CSV table of C-alpha atoms in Angstrom, one decimal:
chain,number,residue,atom,x,y,z
A,1,MET,CA,126.0,92.7,87.3
A,2,VAL,CA,127.3,96.2,86.7
A,3,GLU,CA,130.1,97.5,88.8
A,4,ALA,CA,129.2,98.7,92.3
A,5,SER,CA,129.6,102.3,93.3
A,6,SER,CA,131.3,103.8,96.3
A,7,VAL,CA,130.0,106.9,98.1
A,8,GLU,CA,132.1,109.5,99.9
A,9,ILE,CA,130.4,111.9,102.2
A,10,ARG,CA,132.6,114.8,103.4
A,11,LYS,CA,131.7,117.5,105.9
A,12,VAL,CA,128.0,117.5,104.9
A,13,ASN,CA,125.7,120.0,106.5
A,14,LYS,CA,122.0,120.4,106.1
A,15,TYR,CA,119.6,123.0,107.6
A,16,TYR,CA,115.8,123.1,107.6
A,17,GLY,CA,115.5,126.8,108.3
A,18,GLN,CA,117.2,127.3,111.6
A,19,PHE,CA,117.3,123.6,112.4
A,20,HIS,CA,120.7,122.0,111.9
A,21,ALA,CA,119.7,118.6,110.6
A,22,LEU,CA,123.1,117.2,109.5
A,23,LYS,CA,126.3,118.3,111.2
A,24,ASP,CA,129.6,117.9,109.5
A,25,ILE,CA,128.9,114.3,108.4
A,26,ASP,CA,131.9,112.3,107.2
A,27,LEU,CA,131.2,108.8,106.0
A,28,THR,CA,132.7,106.4,103.5
A,29,ILE,CA,130.5,103.8,101.9
A,30,PRO,CA,132.7,101.1,100.3
A,31,PRO,CA,131.7,99.5,97.0
A,32,GLY,CA,129.8,96.2,97.1
A,33,LYS,CA,129.1,96.5,100.9
A,34,VAL,CA,126.0,97.1,103.0
A,35,THR,CA,126.0,100.1,105.2
A,36,CYS,CA,123.2,100.5,107.7
A,37,LEU,CA,122.2,103.9,109.1
A,38,ILE,CA,120.6,103.6,112.5
A,39,GLY,CA,119.6,106.0,115.2
A,40,PRO,CA,116.5,107.5,116.9
A,41,SER,CA,113.8,109.1,114.7
A,42,GLY,CA,114.7,112.7,113.8
A,43,SER,CA,118.4,111.9,114.0
A,44,GLY,CA,118.9,112.8,110.4
A,45,LYS,CA,119.5,109.3,108.9
A,46,SER,CA,116.8,109.6,106.3
A,47,SER,CA,118.0,113.1,105.4
A,48,LEU,CA,121.5,111.8,105.0
A,49,LEU,CA,120.3,109.0,102.8
A,50,ARG,CA,118.3,111.4,100.6
A,51,CYS,CA,121.4,113.6,100.2
A,52,ILE,CA,123.1,110.7,98.4
A,53,ASN,CA,120.8,111.0,95.4
A,54,PHE,CA,120.2,114.7,96.0
A,55,LEU,CA,116.5,114.2,96.7
A,56,GLU,CA,117.5,116.4,99.6
A,57,GLU,CA,119.8,119.3,99.0
A,58,TYR,CA,122.7,119.6,101.3
A,59,ASP,CA,123.9,123.1,102.2
A,60,SER,CA,127.7,122.5,102.4
A,61,GLY,CA,130.2,119.7,102.1
A,62,GLU,CA,130.5,117.1,99.4
A,63,VAL,CA,128.7,113.9,98.4
A,64,LEU,CA,130.8,112.0,95.8
A,65,ILE,CA,129.5,109.0,93.9
A,66,ASP,CA,132.5,107.1,92.5
A,67,GLY,CA,134.4,110.4,93.0
A,68,GLN,CA,131.8,112.5,91.1
A,69,LEU,CA,130.2,115.3,93.0
A,70,ILE,CA,126.4,115.0,93.0
A,71,GLY,CA,124.1,118.0,93.0
A,72,TYR,CA,126.6,120.8,92.5
A,73,GLU,CA,129.1,121.6,89.7
A,74,THR,CA,131.8,122.3,92.3
A,75,PRO,CA,131.8,122.0,96.1
A,76,GLY,CA,129.7,125.0,97.3
A,77,GLY,CA,129.2,126.1,93.7
A,78,ARG,CA,126.3,126.2,91.2
A,79,ARG,CA,123.7,123.5,90.9
A,80,MET,CA,124.7,120.9,88.4
A,81,ALA,CA,122.8,120.7,85.0
A,82,PRO,CA,119.4,118.9,85.5
A,83,ARG,CA,120.3,116.5,82.7
A,84,ARG,CA,123.5,115.3,84.4
A,85,LEU,CA,121.8,115.1,87.7
A,86,ARG,CA,119.1,112.9,86.2
A,87,GLN,CA,121.8,110.7,84.6
A,88,MET,CA,123.5,110.2,87.9
A,89,ARG,CA,120.2,109.5,89.7
A,90,SER,CA,119.4,106.8,87.1
A,91,THR,CA,122.3,104.7,88.4
A,92,ILE,CA,121.1,105.0,92.0
A,93,GLY,CA,118.1,102.9,92.9
A,94,MET,CA,115.9,104.1,95.7
A,95,VAL,CA,113.3,102.3,97.8
A,96,PHE,CA,110.9,104.2,100.0
A,97,GLN,CA,109.2,103.5,103.3
A,98,GLN,CA,105.8,104.0,101.7
A,99,PHE,CA,106.8,102.1,98.5
A,100,ASN,CA,105.6,105.0,96.3
A,101,LEU,CA,104.4,102.7,93.5
A,102,TRP,CA,102.4,104.4,90.8
A,103,PRO,CA,98.8,103.2,91.6
A,104,HIS,CA,97.5,103.6,88.0
A,105,MET,CA,100.0,101.1,86.6
A,106,THR,CA,100.3,97.4,87.0
A,107,ALA,CA,103.3,95.9,88.8
A,108,GLN,CA,104.9,95.2,85.5
A,109,GLU,CA,104.2,98.7,84.1
A,110,ASN,CA,105.7,100.2,87.3
A,111,VAL,CA,108.9,98.4,86.6
A,112,ALA,CA,108.9,99.1,82.9
A,113,GLU,CA,108.2,102.8,83.1
A,114,GLY,CA,111.7,103.9,84.1
A,115,LEU,CA,113.2,101.6,81.4
A,116,ILE,CA,111.1,103.2,78.8
A,117,ARG,CA,111.3,106.9,79.9
A,118,VAL,CA,114.8,107.0,81.2
A,119,ARG,CA,116.7,104.2,79.5
A,120,GLY,CA,114.8,104.8,76.2
A,121,MET,CA,113.9,101.1,75.8
A,122,ARG,CA,111.1,100.0,73.6
A,123,LYS,CA,108.0,98.9,75.4
A,124,PRO,CA,108.1,95.2,74.5
A,125,GLN,CA,111.7,94.9,75.7
A,126,ALA,CA,111.0,96.9,78.8
A,127,MET,CA,108.0,94.8,79.7
A,128,GLU,CA,110.1,91.6,79.2
A,129,ARG,CA,112.8,93.0,81.4
A,130,ALA,CA,110.3,94.0,84.0
A,131,ALA,CA,108.9,90.5,84.0
A,132,GLU,CA,112.4,89.1,84.7
A,133,ALA,CA,112.9,91.6,87.5
A,134,LEU,CA,109.6,90.7,89.1
A,135,THR,CA,110.3,87.0,88.7
A,136,ARG,CA,113.6,87.5,90.6
A,137,VAL,CA,111.7,89.0,93.6
A,138,GLY,CA,109.2,86.1,93.5
A,139,LEU,CA,106.2,88.0,91.9
A,140,ALA,CA,106.0,86.2,88.5
A,141,ASP,CA,102.3,85.5,89.1
A,142,ARG,CA,101.5,89.1,90.2
A,143,MET,CA,102.8,91.1,87.3
A,144,GLY,CA,99.4,92.2,86.0
A,145,ASN,CA,98.1,93.4,89.4
A,146,HIS,CA,97.8,97.0,90.3
A,147,PRO,CA,99.5,97.9,93.6
A,148,SER,CA,96.2,98.2,95.4
A,149,ARG,CA,95.7,94.4,94.8
A,150,LEU,CA,99.1,93.6,96.4
A,151,SER,CA,100.1,93.2,100.1
A,152,GLY,CA,102.6,95.6,101.6
A,153,GLY,CA,105.4,93.1,101.3
A,154,GLN,CA,104.6,92.4,97.6
A,155,GLN,CA,104.4,96.2,96.9
A,156,GLN,CA,107.8,96.7,98.4
A,157,ARG,CA,109.2,93.9,96.4
A,158,VAL,CA,107.8,95.5,93.2
A,159,ALA,CA,109.4,98.7,94.3
A,160,ILE,CA,112.8,96.9,94.7
A,161,ALA,CA,112.3,95.3,91.3
A,162,ARG,CA,111.6,98.7,89.8
A,163,ALA,CA,114.9,100.1,91.1
A,164,VAL,CA,116.9,97.0,90.4
A,165,ALA,CA,115.7,96.7,86.8
A,166,MET,CA,117.5,100.0,86.0
A,167,ASP,CA,120.8,98.2,86.7
A,168,PRO,CA,121.8,100.6,89.5
A,169,ARG,CA,125.3,100.6,90.9
A,170,LEU,CA,124.1,101.7,94.3
A,171,MET,CA,120.8,101.1,96.2
A,172,LEU,CA,119.3,103.4,98.8
A,173,PHE,CA,116.7,102.0,101.2
A,174,ASP,CA,114.7,104.4,103.4
A,175,GLU,CA,113.2,102.3,106.2
A,176,PRO,CA,112.0,99.7,103.7
A,177,THR,CA,110.2,97.6,106.2
A,178,SER,CA,108.8,100.2,108.6
A,179,ALA,CA,105.4,100.4,107.0
A,180,LEU,CA,104.9,96.6,106.8
A,181,ASP,CA,103.0,94.3,109.1
A,182,PRO,CA,105.5,92.2,111.1
A,183,GLU,CA,104.8,89.0,109.2
A,184,LEU,CA,105.6,90.6,105.9
A,185,VAL,CA,109.0,92.0,106.9
A,186,GLY,CA,110.9,88.8,106.2
A,187,GLU,CA,110.0,88.5,102.5
A,188,VAL,CA,111.4,92.0,101.9
A,189,LEU,CA,114.5,91.5,104.0
A,190,ASN,CA,115.2,88.2,102.1
A,191,VAL,CA,115.1,90.1,98.7
A,192,MET,CA,117.5,92.6,100.2
A,193,LYS,CA,119.9,89.9,101.4
A,194,ALA,CA,120.0,88.4,98.0
A,195,LEU,CA,120.9,91.7,96.5
A,196,ALA,CA,123.6,92.2,99.1
A,197,ALA,CA,125.0,88.7,98.3
A,198,GLY,CA,125.1,89.7,94.7
A,199,GLY,CA,127.6,92.5,95.5
A,200,MET,CA,125.4,95.5,95.4
A,201,THR,CA,126.5,98.6,97.3
A,202,MET,CA,123.6,99.3,99.7
A,203,VAL,CA,122.8,102.0,102.1
A,204,VAL,CA,119.9,101.1,104.4
A,205,VAL,CA,118.2,103.3,106.9
A,206,THR,CA,116.5,100.8,109.2
A,207,HIS,CA,115.2,99.9,112.6
A,208,GLU,CA,115.7,96.2,111.9
A,209,MET,CA,118.6,95.5,114.2
A,210,GLY,CA,118.7,91.9,113.1
A,211,PHE,CA,119.3,92.9,109.6
A,212,ALA,CA,121.9,95.4,110.6
A,213,ALA,CA,123.6,92.7,112.8
A,214,HIS,CA,123.6,89.9,110.2
A,215,VAL,CA,123.8,91.6,106.8
A,216,ALA,CA,125.5,94.9,107.2
A,217,ASP,CA,129.2,95.3,106.7
A,218,GLN,CA,129.3,98.5,108.6
A,219,VAL,CA,126.8,100.3,110.8
A,220,ALA,CA,126.6,104.1,111.3
A,221,PHE,CA,124.8,105.5,114.3
A,222,LEU,CA,123.4,109.0,114.0
A,223,GLU,CA,121.9,111.2,116.8
A,224,ALA,CA,120.7,114.8,116.6
A,225,GLY,CA,122.3,115.3,113.2
A,226,GLU,CA,125.7,114.0,114.3
A,227,LEU,CA,127.4,110.8,113.2
A,228,VAL,CA,128.2,109.3,116.6
A,229,GLY,CA,130.0,106.2,115.4
A,230,VAL,CA,130.7,103.9,112.5
A,231,ASP,CA,132.0,100.4,112.9
A,232,VAL,CA,131.4,96.8,111.9
A,233,PRO,CA,128.1,95.5,113.4
A,234,SER,CA,129.8,93.1,115.8
A,235,ARG,CA,131.5,96.0,117.6
A,236,ILE,CA,129.0,98.9,117.4
A,237,LEU,CA,125.9,96.8,118.2
A,238,ARG,CA,127.5,94.5,120.8
A,239,GLU,CA,130.0,96.5,122.6
A,240,PRO,CA,129.5,100.2,121.8
A,241,GLU,CA,131.7,102.6,123.6
A,242,ASP,CA,129.6,105.8,123.2
A,243,PRO,CA,127.0,106.1,125.9
A,244,ARG,CA,124.4,107.5,123.4
A,245,ILE,CA,124.7,104.3,121.3
A,246,GLN,CA,124.5,102.2,124.5
A,247,SER,CA,121.3,103.9,125.7
A,248,PHE,CA,119.7,103.7,122.2
A,249,LEU,CA,120.4,99.9,122.0
A,250,ARG,CA,119.2,99.4,125.6
A,251,THR,CA,115.7,100.9,124.9
A,252,TYR,CA,115.7,99.0,121.7
A,253,ARG,CA,116.3,95.7,123.5
A,254,GLU,CA,113.6,96.5,126.1
A,255,ARG,CA,111.0,97.3,123.4
A,256,ASN,CA,111.7,94.0,121.6
A,257,VAL,CA,111.3,91.6,124.5
A,258,ILE,CA,108.3,89.3,124.1
B,1,MET,CA,43.4,121.5,86.2
B,2,PHE,CA,46.5,120.0,85.0
B,3,SER,CA,46.4,119.5,81.2
B,4,LEU,CA,48.4,116.5,80.1
B,5,SER,CA,48.2,117.5,76.4
B,6,SER,CA,49.7,121.0,77.2
B,7,PHE,CA,52.4,119.3,79.2
B,8,LEU,CA,53.3,116.9,76.3
B,9,ASP,CA,53.0,119.7,73.7
B,10,ALA,CA,55.6,121.7,75.6
B,11,PHE,CA,58.2,119.1,75.0
B,12,TRP,CA,58.8,119.8,71.3
B,13,PRO,CA,59.7,123.5,71.6
B,14,LEU,CA,61.6,122.8,74.8
B,15,THR,CA,63.6,120.0,73.2
B,16,MET,CA,64.6,122.4,70.4
B,17,ALA,CA,65.6,124.9,73.0
B,18,ALA,CA,67.6,122.2,74.9
B,19,ARG,CA,70.1,122.4,72.0
B,20,TYR,CA,71.1,125.8,73.3
B,21,THR,CA,71.3,124.6,76.9
B,22,LEU,CA,73.6,121.8,75.8
B,23,LEU,CA,75.6,124.2,73.6
B,24,VAL,CA,76.2,126.7,76.4
B,25,SER,CA,77.0,124.1,79.0
B,26,GLY,CA,78.9,121.8,76.6
B,27,LEU,CA,81.1,124.5,75.1
B,28,GLY,CA,81.3,126.2,78.5
B,29,ILE,CA,82.8,123.1,80.1
B,30,ALA,CA,85.1,122.3,77.1
B,31,LEU,CA,86.5,125.8,77.0
B,32,GLY,CA,86.5,125.9,80.8
B,33,LEU,CA,88.7,122.8,80.9
B,34,VAL,CA,91.2,124.4,78.6
B,35,ILE,CA,91.2,127.8,80.4
B,36,GLY,CA,91.1,126.0,83.8
B,37,ALA,CA,94.2,124.0,82.9
B,38,PHE,CA,96.1,127.3,82.2
B,39,VAL,CA,94.8,128.9,85.4
B,40,CYS,CA,95.8,125.8,87.3
B,41,VAL,CA,99.4,126.0,85.9
B,42,LEU,CA,99.6,129.7,87.0
B,43,ALA,CA,98.3,128.8,90.4
B,44,LEU,CA,100.9,126.1,90.8
B,45,SER,CA,103.7,128.3,89.4
B,46,LYS,CA,106.8,129.2,91.3
B,47,SER,CA,106.3,132.8,90.4
B,48,ARG,CA,104.4,134.9,92.9
B,49,VAL,CA,103.1,137.2,90.2
B,50,TRP,CA,101.4,134.3,88.3
B,51,ARG,CA,100.0,132.9,91.5
B,52,THR,CA,98.5,136.2,92.2
B,53,VAL,CA,97.0,136.5,88.8
B,54,ALA,CA,95.4,133.0,89.2
B,55,ALA,CA,94.1,134.0,92.7
B,56,VAL,CA,92.5,137.2,91.4
B,57,TRP,CA,90.9,135.3,88.5
B,58,VAL,CA,89.5,132.6,90.8
B,59,SER,CA,88.3,135.0,93.5
B,60,TYR,CA,86.4,137.3,91.1
B,61,LEU,CA,84.8,134.5,89.1
B,62,ARG,CA,83.8,132.5,92.2
B,63,GLY,CA,82.8,135.5,94.2
B,64,VAL,CA,80.4,137.3,91.9
B,65,PRO,CA,77.1,135.7,91.0
B,66,MET,CA,77.0,134.3,87.5
B,67,LEU,CA,73.8,136.2,86.7
B,68,VAL,CA,75.5,139.5,87.5
B,69,GLN,CA,78.6,138.5,85.4
B,70,LEU,CA,76.4,137.6,82.4
B,71,LEU,CA,74.7,141.0,82.6
B,72,VAL,CA,78.1,142.8,83.0
B,73,VAL,CA,79.5,141.0,79.9
B,74,PHE,CA,76.3,141.6,78.0
B,75,PHE,CA,76.4,145.3,78.5
B,76,LEU,CA,80.1,145.6,78.5
B,77,LEU,CA,80.8,144.1,75.1
B,78,PRO,CA,79.0,146.8,73.1
B,79,VAL,CA,80.7,149.5,75.1
B,80,ILE,CA,84.2,148.2,74.2
B,81,GLY,CA,83.1,147.9,70.6
B,82,ILE,CA,82.6,144.1,70.4
B,83,ASP,CA,79.4,143.3,68.6
B,84,VAL,CA,78.6,139.6,68.9
B,85,PRO,CA,75.4,137.7,69.3
B,86,ALA,CA,74.2,137.2,72.9
B,87,ILE,CA,74.9,133.5,72.7
B,88,VAL,CA,78.7,134.2,72.3
B,89,GLY,CA,78.8,136.3,75.4
B,90,ALA,CA,76.9,133.7,77.2
B,91,VAL,CA,79.2,130.9,76.2
B,92,VAL,CA,82.3,132.9,77.0
B,93,THR,CA,81.0,133.9,80.4
B,94,THR,CA,80.0,130.4,81.3
B,95,ALA,CA,83.4,129.1,80.2
B,96,ILE,CA,85.4,131.6,82.3
B,97,VAL,CA,83.3,131.0,85.3
B,98,ALA,CA,83.7,127.3,84.9
B,99,SER,CA,87.5,127.7,84.5
B,100,ALA,CA,87.7,129.2,88.0
B,101,TYR,CA,86.1,126.1,89.5
B,102,ILE,CA,87.9,123.7,87.3
B,103,SER,CA,91.3,125.1,88.0
B,104,GLU,CA,90.6,124.7,91.7
B,105,ILE,CA,89.4,121.1,91.2
B,106,TRP,CA,92.6,120.3,89.3
B,107,ARG,CA,94.8,122.1,91.8
B,108,GLY,CA,93.2,120.2,94.6
B,109,ALA,CA,93.6,116.9,92.8
B,110,ILE,CA,97.3,117.5,92.1
B,111,MET,CA,98.0,118.6,95.6
B,112,ALA,CA,96.2,115.6,97.0
B,113,LEU,CA,98.8,113.2,95.4
B,114,PRO,CA,101.4,112.0,97.9
B,115,LYS,CA,104.7,113.7,97.4
B,116,GLY,CA,106.3,110.2,97.1
B,117,GLN,CA,104.7,109.8,93.7
B,118,THR,CA,106.9,112.5,92.2
B,119,GLU,CA,109.9,111.6,94.3
B,120,ALA,CA,109.8,108.1,92.9
B,121,ALA,CA,109.9,109.5,89.4
B,122,ILE,CA,112.7,111.9,90.3
B,123,ALA,CA,114.7,109.2,92.0
B,124,ILE,CA,114.6,107.0,88.9
B,125,GLY,CA,115.9,109.9,86.8
B,126,MET,CA,112.7,110.8,84.9
B,127,ARG,CA,112.4,114.2,83.2
B,128,PRO,CA,109.9,116.6,84.8
B,129,ARG,CA,107.8,116.4,81.6
B,130,ASP,CA,107.5,112.6,81.8
B,131,SER,CA,106.7,112.7,85.5
B,132,TRP,CA,103.9,115.1,84.7
B,133,THR,CA,102.4,113.3,81.8
B,134,ARG,CA,102.9,109.8,83.0
B,135,ILE,CA,102.6,110.0,86.8
B,136,ILE,CA,100.9,113.2,88.0
B,137,LEU,CA,98.3,114.1,85.4
B,138,PRO,CA,96.8,110.6,84.8
B,139,GLN,CA,96.2,110.3,88.6
B,140,ALA,CA,95.0,113.8,89.0
B,141,VAL,CA,92.5,113.6,86.1
B,142,ALA,CA,91.1,110.3,87.4
B,143,LEU,CA,90.8,111.8,90.9
B,144,SER,CA,89.0,114.8,89.6
B,145,ILE,CA,86.3,113.1,87.5
B,146,PRO,CA,83.6,113.0,90.1
B,147,GLN,CA,84.1,116.7,90.8
B,148,LEU,CA,84.2,117.6,87.1
B,149,ILE,CA,80.9,115.8,86.5
B,150,ASN,CA,79.5,117.7,89.5
B,151,GLU,CA,80.7,120.9,87.9
B,152,LEU,CA,79.2,120.0,84.5
B,153,ILE,CA,75.8,119.3,86.2
B,154,LEU,CA,76.0,122.7,87.9
B,155,LEU,CA,76.7,124.3,84.6
B,156,VAL,CA,73.7,122.7,82.9
B,157,LYS,CA,71.5,124.2,85.6
B,158,ALA,CA,73.4,127.5,85.6
B,159,SER,CA,72.9,127.8,81.8
B,160,SER,CA,69.2,128.7,82.7
B,161,LEU,CA,70.7,132.1,83.7
B,162,VAL,CA,71.6,132.9,80.1
B,163,SER,CA,67.9,133.3,79.5
B,164,VAL,CA,68.2,136.8,80.9
B,165,VAL,CA,70.3,137.9,77.9
B,166,GLY,CA,67.9,136.5,75.5
B,167,VAL,CA,69.3,133.1,74.6
B,168,MET,CA,66.4,130.8,73.8
B,169,GLU,CA,67.5,127.8,76.0
B,170,ILE,CA,65.2,125.6,78.0
B,171,THR,CA,64.2,128.1,80.7
B,172,ARG,CA,63.5,130.9,78.3
B,173,ALA,CA,61.6,128.6,76.0
B,174,SER,CA,59.4,127.4,78.9
B,175,GLN,CA,58.7,131.0,79.8
B,176,ALA,CA,57.7,131.7,76.2
B,177,GLN,CA,55.6,128.6,76.1
B,178,ALA,CA,53.8,129.6,79.3
B,179,GLY,CA,53.1,133.0,77.8
B,180,VAL,CA,51.6,131.5,74.6
B,181,THR,CA,49.5,128.7,76.2
B,182,PHE,CA,48.7,130.3,79.5
B,183,ARG,CA,49.7,127.0,81.0
B,184,PRO,CA,52.8,127.9,83.1
B,185,LEU,CA,52.7,124.8,85.3
B,186,GLU,CA,52.7,122.4,82.4
B,187,ALA,CA,55.5,124.3,80.6
B,188,TYR,CA,57.8,124.6,83.7
B,189,LEU,CA,57.2,120.9,84.6
B,190,ALA,CA,58.3,119.9,81.1
B,191,ALA,CA,61.4,122.1,81.6
B,192,ALA,CA,62.1,120.4,84.9
B,193,CYS,CA,61.8,117.0,83.3
B,194,LEU,CA,64.2,117.9,80.5
B,195,TYR,CA,66.8,119.2,82.9
B,196,LEU,CA,66.5,116.1,85.0
B,197,ALA,CA,66.8,113.9,82.0
B,198,ILE,CA,70.0,115.6,80.9
B,199,ASN,CA,71.6,115.5,84.3
B,200,LEU,CA,70.7,111.9,84.9
B,201,CYS,CA,72.5,111.1,81.7
B,202,LEU,CA,75.5,113.1,82.8
B,203,ALA,CA,75.6,111.4,86.2
B,204,ALA,CA,75.5,108.0,84.5
B,205,LEU,CA,78.4,109.1,82.2
B,206,GLY,CA,80.3,110.1,85.3
B,207,ARG,CA,79.8,106.8,87.0
B,208,TRP,CA,80.9,105.0,83.8
B,209,LEU,CA,84.0,107.2,83.6
B,210,GLU,CA,84.9,106.7,87.2
B,211,HIS,CA,84.5,103.0,86.9
B,212,ARG,CA,86.7,102.9,83.8
B,213,MET,CA,89.4,105.1,85.3
B,214,ALA,CA,89.4,103.5,88.7
B,215,VAL,CA,92.7,102.2,89.8
């Protein structure tokens, strides 16, 4: 395994027109640990996650990957060269809520594509490596299938394999199980747990409180663009001090009773 | 009385004329695809000037009847000192009219792709060129096939309009045939059969392509 990255987020602000989506966010993501971002929808957690690989541009502040600023040459300065930005992104894996697999390629081709185009690997080696990555997520027998022939859980596992095959030092997950039927959530979470156990730095936007409680090393709670609290799950999820976190968890518990 | 022999006799001259129908619509779609790709690039450009150029191009060519455009080109070319056979003007007009529709077909197909498709490519560190050639265009082209075949069929029928500038394609040939034999019904029915045969072939080609490119 390649070394795991750390992420340092300092005073990050983000606006959509007049709307202040992220307000002075400060957050340290330690290497090799799992950080879960939770909070109500529209709280800015996905925006924050997308700032980490600069899929979303932040307007002020700094996002540092292993001490290197992403997106800008200097804080508040010019945009960084596209080539360098691409190079940084290629070490950050991302998994989306809607999987975003490429439908015209098989599972194996989906995983091999980045290795060929970004890593410059030859096709046979890339396909071999893709096969290994898919085997690791339990899809050895589905490699030749197009995404439309796979279940949601299988598609998301392909998407994880696609990101992991690039040997990332950091993985970002944007609500990876929110689009899945309940019975398919487990298989995706298991793959993520295995990744976490392997020492990958992971940032996970999620509504799966069970995952946050049992797998996360730290949980950050956002509301209305503000980082309300960051702590180990046992404290922030069980005995939160802030009333906003208390009320979020209360409605959450109520919704999840059978 | 319907004369079967006149009907059958009409097929030979009309089949000869069909070469021009196929030439005008075939070259028209081929050039239209190339010009349409350029117009589509302009329409999707970040620059407002280029987008306006594309918008004017598309509005004029879609907004004015092709028959009128053929006549305009036919009478305009000699005025600006370009002396070419009528068939050339007919092909060029057909191609630029087709380009307007084709650029819109492609723009629609590209815009219909979910944003996540490109985002996945960006996130993995792909160059824009690769994300266009490997991710966006293959999907957009596959998505546009039914509409492109539709456009091609429309063009085959619209090529009948170039008869007005003297190109001896199926429609004009059937008029000529009717004039010689005094058997208009037989001549025009033969023309109808030929158009239908061509377009049934194109529809079959379209289904085959769709099937092949289906994901």
